[in-house]
Phi, psi and omega in degrees: 000323179295319180296329179291328178284329182278340185303321183290343185301309178301324180295316179296319180295319177296323179297316178299316182296314180296319179296320179294320179295320177297319179297315180294321180293322180288335182286337182275116182284162178299336183296337183271002183295328181276355178051049179280151177300147181278123182280155175302151182070013174280132179262126184235161171243122182261127179237128181238126182231138179230141177278120180266105184296321184293328181263345180069035180205166177269143177233139179271141176264082182291336180293329180263331179282175180141193182260136182220157177235132180286131183285171180295332180272010174079032179237162177220135182259119181245144175298143176075324180265337180084207184277131181239124180276126184270309180060236180261018179295134174276174185296322179293320178293322181293317179295321178294320180295317179296316179298320180295317180294321176296321179297316179290323184290318185266338182083041180279153177288321181230139181293141179290159178277126183240131176233152180234130176240126180278119180267325184208127178272156170298143182287162171258165182231133178244122183229170177103216186275065176237163184293313181229082177294150179162201184259137182223152182289144180262146171221150182300139179085007181292132181253171180297319180296322178293321177295327176295319178294323179297327182270014175090005179085178182292148178285131182263114181294324182294316179296320179295322180292321177297319177298319178297320179295320178297319178297319179296318179299317178297318178294322178295320178299317180295320179292322177300319177294321178295320178296320179296316178297315182294319179297317178296322179293321177296319179298320179293318179294322178295321177295323177294319179293324181279350182071028182284160179272335180226163180260134178261102180268154174286145179285137180250151178231164177091203187281356184266009183296316180294318178296318179295322179299320177295317179296316181296321179295319177297318180293324177295321177298315178297320180299313180293320180297316180293321178295319179294320178297317178295320179295320179295318178296318179294321179295321179297317178293320180295315179296323177295319179294319178296321179296318179294322178297319178295319179297321180294322178297319178295318179295323179294324175295320177296325178296320178298316177296322179295320177298319179296318179297316179298319180296319180294316181293323179296320179295317179295322181295322179297316180295317182294320179300321180294319180291324179294321179294327180274353178079020182270347178213168183276158182285341180296329177297321178294319181294322178296319179293322179295319177295318179297321179296319178298320179296316179298318180294322178295318178297323179296320178297321177297319179295319178298317179297318180296321178296317180296319178295321178297317178294324176295319178296324178296317179297318179295319178296321178296318178296318179296321179295317178290320179294333178299313179291321179295317180296320179294317179297320178295317179296316180295320180296320178295315178298319180296320179296315179294321181291323178294323177296317178296321179297320178297321178294319177298317181294321178295318179294322179296319179297319179295316180294325177297320178295320177296319179294320178298321178296318179295315182288335182270005180289158182278108182294328180294325177294319180293322178295322178297321178296319181294330182277343181291146181288152176279156174244143184235148172217150183239132175255121186228140177263125182216131180055038178077004180241154180254121181241146177235135181215156178290146182225168177239181181295334184264002180297130180277132183269160174242160181302137178087359180292151174245119181260123178252124180252127183238129176259136183301145179240112177231006181294332181294331181265001181287148179294145180288151180294146182293135180294340179291348179273002185299320181294318180294317179293325177297316178297319178295322178294319179298319178294322179296320180293320181288000000 
């Protein structure tokens, strides 16, 4: 019976051993088959397993294992072991070194089993004449041609030039509209300065007639609104001046009546004084007439003051009415001057863009096609042993983590013959059609 209980022990031990070997074999990725040196910034997972004789099974050292990243100076910091310089150590050498150090550090009879799994490689960089230069993830077996495909392929000069021409055409259309608006605004301001009843716009041709009609209609609305506002302000001043004139006429009539009253009271006062001296009437009658005369004279002074104030108000109203037109003419002249300056800038910018478009349209398409057909040249910049080396590469060159791929497209446009000056008229016509 005892032998029957002991029989499974060798079987269980063999099972543990086989399972551990399977585990260790599965932990090693295919990328490590070539045992290439680990590049800086490589992220790894370290797994340490030891056979426990007393328990008859393998145990993982999770305290020492885990994820680590190799520093730029080629070192890795491990718990208990400290900093370990990798240098040109391959993965097999590194695992042996870690196991050996653990054995010496702890005093083990047998070194533990150490495996390394690469989780993340340093990226590669694609620069030069590619569509989208930048940083890309590395995978084992990556070639230069594959990195070119990852970056969107070679940059096409012809397509870029066509895109540039389209952008110029769009800017020219926008500038043409700005010139049309500015020209219409200048025409409206000139009509305001001349005191005209209508605005004289320039005739437009081509596809912009409908757009120009809308702009002209807006300027006519602004012209009428500003003219009506000015007319209302002038009418208000004119009506105020007429009202003041009427008030002054009324006050002058009152002054005439006041003079007559004063004359009548003065005549009565002379008669009463004579009668008082002869004793034919009482002196109180004389005093009443003198008070009445003083009142009439005071009222006359008030009327004179009111007339003077009314005439002063008429003068001020006349000045405001005249200043209203002067201020409007000055304001319109300032706006016209500023608008003409903006119009000149628009025309200068349009002329410059037209020259750029003519240059693009007049380029030699056969030369550009020849450039597109020429083969690309590749070079790889690689860091090795602390040094940076650059070498020529081909489409099948296998890359390593951290490599920089430079793609160069041939340049022969500088040596291409210049376009014939006799084509200037044709290119100008083509540019005009493109803008329209």
